[in-house]
Amino acid sequence: NQLGYNIDEKGSMEAYRNLINRGQIKIYLFNGDWDDVVPFRDTVKNLALLDLQPRGDYQPWKIDGQHAGFIREYPGLLFWIVKGAGHEVPQYQRQRAFQLFKDFLKT
């Protein structure tokens, strides 16, 4: 195409697989729990297609003592579900999105 982009029919999941197999990059994958464009349940299904075995159950995370969502660890990535957020997580939940970003920078 004119812009020089290639579209992979497999979507981003193959890219995740390649990045995880290389083990050279940390991946934070996140969804809002109110996201009707890419529902978090679809992300969970796609993670299952990667044959990644979760390391434990979903764990709640909090900001200033308030429940902010859930985190689940998989080999090579962390999956965050942000409570009260739609498709554009920072637009809906700025503080929670910022905390997620700060945590990403710390690890």
Short mmCIF file of C-alpha atoms in Angstrom, two decimals:
data_model
loop_
_atom_site.label_atom_id
_atom_site.label_comp_id
_atom_site.label_asym_id
_atom_site.label_seq_id
_atom_site.Cartn_x
_atom_site.Cartn_y
_atom_site.Cartn_z
CA ASN A 1 0.00 0.00 0.00
CA GLN A 2 1.00 3.66 -0.29
CA LEU A 3 1.93 4.11 3.37
CA GLY A 4 4.31 1.16 3.48
CA TYR A 5 2.36 -0.78 6.10
CA ASN A 6 1.77 -4.48 5.87
CA ILE A 7 -1.37 -5.95 7.40
CA ASP A 8 -1.06 -9.41 8.89
CA GLU A 9 -4.30 -11.39 8.67
CA LYS A 10 -3.33 -13.15 11.90
CA GLY A 11 -3.54 -9.87 13.79
CA SER A 12 -1.22 -8.92 16.61
CA MET A 13 -1.19 -12.31 18.32
CA GLU A 14 1.60 -13.64 16.11
CA ALA A 15 3.67 -10.58 16.99
CA TYR A 16 3.07 -11.29 20.69
CA ARG A 17 4.16 -14.89 20.18
CA ASN A 18 7.38 -13.77 18.49
CA LEU A 19 8.18 -11.19 21.18
CA ILE A 20 7.49 -13.63 24.00
CA ASN A 21 9.62 -16.34 22.38
CA ARG A 22 12.55 -13.92 22.07
CA GLY A 23 12.24 -13.04 25.76
CA GLN A 24 13.89 -9.68 25.22
CA ILE A 25 11.01 -7.34 25.96
CA LYS A 26 8.42 -6.95 28.68
CA ILE A 27 4.82 -6.81 27.55
CA TYR A 28 1.99 -5.15 29.42
CA LEU A 29 -1.35 -5.90 27.82
CA PHE A 30 -4.36 -4.07 29.21
CA ASN A 31 -8.08 -3.69 28.66
CA GLY A 32 -10.79 -1.68 30.28
CA ASP A 33 -13.54 -3.81 31.79
CA TRP A 34 -16.16 -1.68 29.97
CA ASP A 35 -14.40 -1.86 26.58
CA ASP A 36 -17.00 -2.73 23.94
CA VAL A 37 -14.54 -2.35 21.03
CA VAL A 38 -12.04 -4.97 22.23
CA PRO A 39 -13.68 -6.67 25.22
CA PHE A 40 -11.25 -8.05 27.76
CA ARG A 41 -12.87 -11.47 27.33
CA ASP A 42 -11.64 -11.48 23.73
CA THR A 43 -8.12 -10.73 24.96
CA VAL A 44 -8.39 -13.63 27.40
CA LYS A 45 -9.45 -15.91 24.51
CA ASN A 46 -6.52 -14.73 22.41
CA LEU A 47 -4.09 -15.35 25.25
CA ALA A 48 -5.45 -18.90 25.43
CA LEU A 49 -4.72 -19.28 21.70
CA LEU A 50 -1.08 -18.51 22.46
CA ASP A 51 -1.03 -21.55 24.77
CA LEU A 52 0.35 -19.45 27.61
CA GLN A 53 -0.24 -20.94 31.02
CA PRO A 54 -1.16 -18.26 33.55
CA ARG A 55 1.00 -18.04 36.65
CA GLY A 56 -1.74 -18.07 39.25
CA ASP A 57 -5.15 -16.44 39.39
CA TYR A 58 -6.18 -12.87 38.76
CA GLN A 59 -4.92 -10.63 41.53
CA PRO A 60 -6.62 -7.36 42.48
CA TRP A 61 -4.61 -4.16 42.34
CA LYS A 62 -5.36 -1.00 44.25
CA ILE A 63 -4.56 2.68 44.15
CA ASP A 64 -4.79 4.54 47.45
CA GLY A 65 -6.72 1.63 48.93
CA GLN A 66 -9.32 1.63 46.14
CA HIS A 67 -9.85 -1.39 43.89
CA ALA A 68 -8.50 -0.48 40.44
CA GLY A 69 -8.78 -3.78 38.56
CA PHE A 70 -7.06 -7.12 38.20
CA ILE A 71 -3.67 -8.38 37.04
CA ARG A 72 -2.78 -11.82 35.77
CA GLU A 73 0.74 -12.91 34.97
CA TYR A 74 1.60 -15.07 31.97
CA PRO A 75 5.03 -16.12 30.72
CA GLY A 76 6.42 -13.04 29.03
CA LEU A 77 3.60 -10.65 29.82
CA LEU A 78 1.31 -9.09 32.39
CA PHE A 79 -2.37 -8.68 31.58
CA TRP A 80 -4.20 -5.83 33.33
CA ILE A 81 -7.96 -5.34 33.48
CA VAL A 82 -8.67 -1.72 34.39
CA LYS A 83 -11.88 -1.23 36.36
CA GLY A 84 -14.27 1.38 35.00
CA ALA A 85 -12.41 1.94 31.72
CA GLY A 86 -13.63 1.72 28.15
CA HIS A 87 -11.57 1.30 24.99
CA GLU A 88 -9.35 4.32 25.59
CA VAL A 89 -8.24 3.46 29.13
CA PRO A 90 -6.46 6.80 29.86
CA GLN A 91 -9.54 8.73 28.74
CA TYR A 92 -11.76 6.88 31.20
CA GLN A 93 -9.37 6.21 34.08
CA ARG A 94 -6.40 8.59 34.01
CA GLN A 95 -5.05 7.78 37.46
CA ARG A 96 -5.25 4.03 36.89
CA ALA A 97 -3.66 4.28 33.45
CA PHE A 98 -0.86 6.43 34.85
CA GLN A 99 -0.22 3.95 37.67
CA LEU A 100 -0.07 1.12 35.13
CA PHE A 101 2.45 3.14 33.09
CA LYS A 102 4.59 3.91 36.17
CA ASP A 103 4.59 0.24 37.12
CA PHE A 104 5.70 -0.66 33.59
CA LEU A 105 8.62 1.76 33.88
CA LYS A 106 9.67 0.35 37.27
CA THR A 107 9.89 -3.27 36.10
#
